Coordinates of C-alpha atoms in Angstrom, one line a residue:
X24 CA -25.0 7.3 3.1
X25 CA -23.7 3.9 4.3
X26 CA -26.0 2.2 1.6
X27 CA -24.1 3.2 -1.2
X28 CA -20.9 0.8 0.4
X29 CA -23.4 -2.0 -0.7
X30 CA -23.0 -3.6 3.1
X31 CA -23.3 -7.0 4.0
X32 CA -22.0 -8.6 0.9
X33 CA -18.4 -9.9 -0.5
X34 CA -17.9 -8.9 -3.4
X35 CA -19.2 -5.0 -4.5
X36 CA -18.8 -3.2 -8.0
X37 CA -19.2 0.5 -8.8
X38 CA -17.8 2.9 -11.9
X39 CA -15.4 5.7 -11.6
X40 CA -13.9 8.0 -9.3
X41 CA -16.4 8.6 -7.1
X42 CA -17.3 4.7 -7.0
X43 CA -13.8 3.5 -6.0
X44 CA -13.7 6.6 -2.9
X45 CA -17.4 5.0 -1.8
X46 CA -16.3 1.4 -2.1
X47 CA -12.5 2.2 -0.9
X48 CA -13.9 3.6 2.6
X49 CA -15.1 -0.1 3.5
X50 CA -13.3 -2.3 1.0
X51 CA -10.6 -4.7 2.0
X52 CA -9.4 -4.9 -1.4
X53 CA -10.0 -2.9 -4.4
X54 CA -9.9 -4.1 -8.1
X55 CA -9.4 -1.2 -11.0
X56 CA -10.2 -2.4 -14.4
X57 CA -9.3 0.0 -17.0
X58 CA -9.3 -2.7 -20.2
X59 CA -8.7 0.1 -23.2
X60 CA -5.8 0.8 -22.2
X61 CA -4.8 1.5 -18.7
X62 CA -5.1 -1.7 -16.4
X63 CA -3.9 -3.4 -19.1
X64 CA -0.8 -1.8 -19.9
X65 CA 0.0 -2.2 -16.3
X66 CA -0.7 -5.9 -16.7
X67 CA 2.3 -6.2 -19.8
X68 CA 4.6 -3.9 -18.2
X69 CA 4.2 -5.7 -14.8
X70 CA 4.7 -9.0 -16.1
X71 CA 8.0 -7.7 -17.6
X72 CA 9.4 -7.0 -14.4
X73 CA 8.4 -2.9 -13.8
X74 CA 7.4 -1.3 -11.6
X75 CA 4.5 0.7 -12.7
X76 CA 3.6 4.4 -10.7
X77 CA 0.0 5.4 -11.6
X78 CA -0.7 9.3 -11.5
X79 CA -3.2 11.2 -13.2
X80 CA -3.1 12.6 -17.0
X81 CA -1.5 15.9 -16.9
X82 CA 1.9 17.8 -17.8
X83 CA 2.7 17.0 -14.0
X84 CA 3.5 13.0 -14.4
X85 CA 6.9 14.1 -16.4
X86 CA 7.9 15.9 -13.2
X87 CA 6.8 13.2 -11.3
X88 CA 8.6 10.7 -12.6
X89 CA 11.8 13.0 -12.6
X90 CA 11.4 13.0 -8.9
X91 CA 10.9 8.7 -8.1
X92 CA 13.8 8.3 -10.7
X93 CA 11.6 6.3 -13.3
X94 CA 10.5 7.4 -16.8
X95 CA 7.1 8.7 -18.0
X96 CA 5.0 7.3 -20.2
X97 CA 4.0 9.8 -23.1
X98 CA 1.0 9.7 -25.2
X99 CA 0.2 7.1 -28.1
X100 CA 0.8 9.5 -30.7
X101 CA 4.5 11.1 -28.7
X102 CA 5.9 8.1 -28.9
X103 CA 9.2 8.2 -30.9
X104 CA 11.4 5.6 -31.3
X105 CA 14.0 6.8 -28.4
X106 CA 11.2 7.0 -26.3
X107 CA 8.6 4.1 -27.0
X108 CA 7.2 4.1 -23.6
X109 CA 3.4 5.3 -23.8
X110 CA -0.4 3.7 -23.0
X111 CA 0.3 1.7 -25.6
X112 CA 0.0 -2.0 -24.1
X113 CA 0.9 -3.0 -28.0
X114 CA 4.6 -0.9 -27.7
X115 CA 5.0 -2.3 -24.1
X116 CA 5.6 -5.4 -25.2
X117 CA 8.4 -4.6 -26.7
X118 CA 10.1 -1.4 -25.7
X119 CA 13.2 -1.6 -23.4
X120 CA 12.1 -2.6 -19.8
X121 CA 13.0 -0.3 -17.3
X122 CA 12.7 -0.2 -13.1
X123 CA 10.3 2.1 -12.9
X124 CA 7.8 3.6 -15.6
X125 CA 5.4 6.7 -14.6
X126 CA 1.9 5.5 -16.7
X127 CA -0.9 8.5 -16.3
X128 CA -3.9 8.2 -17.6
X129 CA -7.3 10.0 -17.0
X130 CA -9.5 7.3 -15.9
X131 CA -7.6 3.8 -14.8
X132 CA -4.8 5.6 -13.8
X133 CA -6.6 8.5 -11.5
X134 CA -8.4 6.6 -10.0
X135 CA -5.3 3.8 -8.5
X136 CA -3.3 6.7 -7.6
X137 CA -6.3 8.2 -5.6
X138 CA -7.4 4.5 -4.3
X139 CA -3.5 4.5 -2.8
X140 CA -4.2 6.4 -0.3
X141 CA -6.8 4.7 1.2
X142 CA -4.0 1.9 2.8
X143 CA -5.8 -1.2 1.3
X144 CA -3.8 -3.2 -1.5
X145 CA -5.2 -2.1 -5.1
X146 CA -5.2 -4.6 -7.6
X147 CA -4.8 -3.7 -11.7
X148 CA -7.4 -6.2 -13.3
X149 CA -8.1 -6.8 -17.5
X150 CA -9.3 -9.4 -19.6
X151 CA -6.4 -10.9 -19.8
X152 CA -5.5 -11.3 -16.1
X153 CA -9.3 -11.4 -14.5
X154 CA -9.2 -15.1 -13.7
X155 CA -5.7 -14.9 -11.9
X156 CA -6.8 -11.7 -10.1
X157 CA -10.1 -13.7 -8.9
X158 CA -8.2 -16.4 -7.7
X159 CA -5.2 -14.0 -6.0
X160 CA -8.3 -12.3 -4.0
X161 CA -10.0 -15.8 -3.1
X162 CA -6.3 -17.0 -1.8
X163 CA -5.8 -14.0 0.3
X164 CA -8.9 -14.4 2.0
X165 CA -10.9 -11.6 0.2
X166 CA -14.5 -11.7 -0.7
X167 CA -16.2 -12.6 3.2
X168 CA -18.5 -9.5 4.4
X169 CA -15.5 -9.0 6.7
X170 CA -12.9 -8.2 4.1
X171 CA -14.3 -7.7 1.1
X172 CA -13.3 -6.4 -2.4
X173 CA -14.7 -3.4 -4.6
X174 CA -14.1 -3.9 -8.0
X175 CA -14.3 -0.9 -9.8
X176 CA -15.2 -0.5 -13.4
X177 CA -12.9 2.9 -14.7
X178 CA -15.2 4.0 -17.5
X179 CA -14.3 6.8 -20.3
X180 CA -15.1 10.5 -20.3
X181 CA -17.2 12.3 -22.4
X182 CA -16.1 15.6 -23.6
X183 CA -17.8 17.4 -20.8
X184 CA -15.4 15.3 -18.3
X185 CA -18.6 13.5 -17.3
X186 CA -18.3 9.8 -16.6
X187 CA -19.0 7.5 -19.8
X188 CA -20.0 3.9 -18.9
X189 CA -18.1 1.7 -21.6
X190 CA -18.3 -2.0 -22.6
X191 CA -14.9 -2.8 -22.1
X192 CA -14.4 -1.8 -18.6
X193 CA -18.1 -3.9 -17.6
X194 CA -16.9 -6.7 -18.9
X195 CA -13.7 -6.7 -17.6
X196 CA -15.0 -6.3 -14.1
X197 CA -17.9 -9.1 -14.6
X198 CA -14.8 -11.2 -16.1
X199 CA -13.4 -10.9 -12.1
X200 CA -16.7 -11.0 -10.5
X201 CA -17.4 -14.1 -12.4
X202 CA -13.6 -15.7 -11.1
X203 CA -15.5 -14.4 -7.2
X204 CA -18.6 -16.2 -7.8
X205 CA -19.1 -18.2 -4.5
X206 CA -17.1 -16.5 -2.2
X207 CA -18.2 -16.7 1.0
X208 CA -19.8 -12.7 1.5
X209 CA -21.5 -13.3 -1.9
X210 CA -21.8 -10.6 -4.6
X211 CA -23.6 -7.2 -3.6
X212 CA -27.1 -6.4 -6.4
X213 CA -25.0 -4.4 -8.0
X214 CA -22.3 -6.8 -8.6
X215 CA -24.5 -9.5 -9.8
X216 CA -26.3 -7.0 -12.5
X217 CA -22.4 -6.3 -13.7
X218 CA -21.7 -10.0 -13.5
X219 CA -25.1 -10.8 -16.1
X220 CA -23.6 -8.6 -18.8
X221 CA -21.0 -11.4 -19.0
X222 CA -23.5 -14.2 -19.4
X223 CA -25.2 -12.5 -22.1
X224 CA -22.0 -11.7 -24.0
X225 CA -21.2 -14.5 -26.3
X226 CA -18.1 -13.3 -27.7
X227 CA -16.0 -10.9 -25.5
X228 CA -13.5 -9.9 -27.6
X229 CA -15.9 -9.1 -30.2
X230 CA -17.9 -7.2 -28.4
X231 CA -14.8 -5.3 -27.2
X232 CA -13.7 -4.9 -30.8
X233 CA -17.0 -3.7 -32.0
X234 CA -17.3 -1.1 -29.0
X235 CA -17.5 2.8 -28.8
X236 CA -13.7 2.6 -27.7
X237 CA -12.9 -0.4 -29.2
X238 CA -13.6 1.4 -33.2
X239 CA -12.0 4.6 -32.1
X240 CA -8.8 3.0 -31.1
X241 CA -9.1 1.0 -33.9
X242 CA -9.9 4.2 -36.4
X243 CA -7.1 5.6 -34.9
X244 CA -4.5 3.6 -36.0
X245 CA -4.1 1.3 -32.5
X246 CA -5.4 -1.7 -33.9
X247 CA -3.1 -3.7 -32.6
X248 CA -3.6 -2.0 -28.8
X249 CA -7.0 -3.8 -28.9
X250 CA -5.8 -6.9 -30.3
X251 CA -4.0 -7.1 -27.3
X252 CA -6.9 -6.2 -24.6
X253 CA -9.3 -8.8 -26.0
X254 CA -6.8 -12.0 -25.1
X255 CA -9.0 -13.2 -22.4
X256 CA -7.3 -15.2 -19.7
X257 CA -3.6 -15.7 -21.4
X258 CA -2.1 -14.1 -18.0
X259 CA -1.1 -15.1 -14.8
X260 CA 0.1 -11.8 -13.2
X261 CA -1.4 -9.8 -10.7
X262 CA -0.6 -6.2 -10.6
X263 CA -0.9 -5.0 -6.5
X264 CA -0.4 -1.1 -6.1
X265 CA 1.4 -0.9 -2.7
X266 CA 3.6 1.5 -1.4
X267 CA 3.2 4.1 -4.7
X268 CA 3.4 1.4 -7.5
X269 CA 2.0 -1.9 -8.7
X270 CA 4.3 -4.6 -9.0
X271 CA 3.3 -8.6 -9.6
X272 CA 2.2 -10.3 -6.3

């Protein structure tokens, strides 16, 4: 139904898969926001200078990347020390920077490699980067019931492969939805309602910390992976997925 597009407003939100196909068949723009660890990951490894290819979780991203030339990411616990490329945003930082860097993941990731296809520029969004995304979107003319942007909270999974809503991933969306306030479309209901979980959350990072995924990354050993997510608004860069990868604008 043409409803669930949320017509007639600027700026929309939705959660997963399903979401970014609904909002990516009318959408101008789209923004992914993947905060533990996906989006950002993309936002370290993009402001390094890579190029970053998105592709879903699965044995199939190694052969992937074999085929583009670039190397694929592993998982947190793979990583060795000849191969420190991983999800990690932490081990980003500092492992060697290389052209082109295969990153799957089963939520953040999916869903930008799926939202490619749809033609419209794709935009890699975190608490660290929200405000510069907001105002990349406002400068390109996004956010008017003509073009307007879908921001698109990733969510985790729950064992049955069902779609868990998550903390981290609302705020991170309300973070950009709150650097679109006023544009000239306006937020969509469901955009606003996203947007108020920001206003009621004095303490961001805290709130990240103290989160389902927040503690089990945490109780896992990647302390220092969160540590990193929670840095509200320290970057400038602005991950766009065109043409297979995302690269800064």
């Amino acid at each position: 139904m043409a409803v669930y597009a949320q017509p007639g407003s600027g700026a929309r939100f939705d959660w997963g898969l399903a979401g970014a196909a609904e909002l990516g068949r009318v959408c101008a723009a789209l923004v992914v926001v993947d905060v533990l660890s996906f989006t950002t990951a993309v936002e370290v490894a993009a402001g390094r200078g890579m190029r970053v290819h998105p592709f879903p979780w699965g044995e199939q991203a190694a052969e992937y990347a074999r085929r583009v030339g670039a190397v694929a990411a592993v998982g947190r616990r793979q990583m060795t020390p000849e191969h420190p490329w991983s999800l990690s945003p932490a081990a980003l930082r500092t492992a060697p920077v290389v052209d082109d860097l295969v990153l799957p993941s089963p939520n953040g990731s999916a869903i930008s490699a799926a939202a490619s296809a749809t033609g419209v520029p794709v935009v890699a969004a975190c608490l660290r980067n929200a405000r510069a995304v907001g105002r990349w979107l406002r400068a390109e003319g996004y956010g008017s019931t003509a073009a307007p942007v879908g921001v698109v909270a990733a969510g985790e999974r729950w064992p049955d492969g069902s779609l868990r809503p998550c903390v981290e991933d609302q705020l991170g969306a309300a973070s950009v939805l709150d650097a679109l306030a006023g544009v000239p479309g306006g937020l969509s209901v469901e955009a606003a309602m996203a947007l108020a979980a920001l206003a009621s959350t004095p303490d961001v990072p805290a709130a990240v910390r103290g989160c389902v995924s927040g503690r089990e990354l945490t109780e896992g050993g990647f302390a220092e992976d969160v540590a990193v997510a929670v840095q509200v608004g320290v970057s400038e860069v602005v991950p766009v997925l065109r043409q297979g990868y995302f690269a800064a604008a």
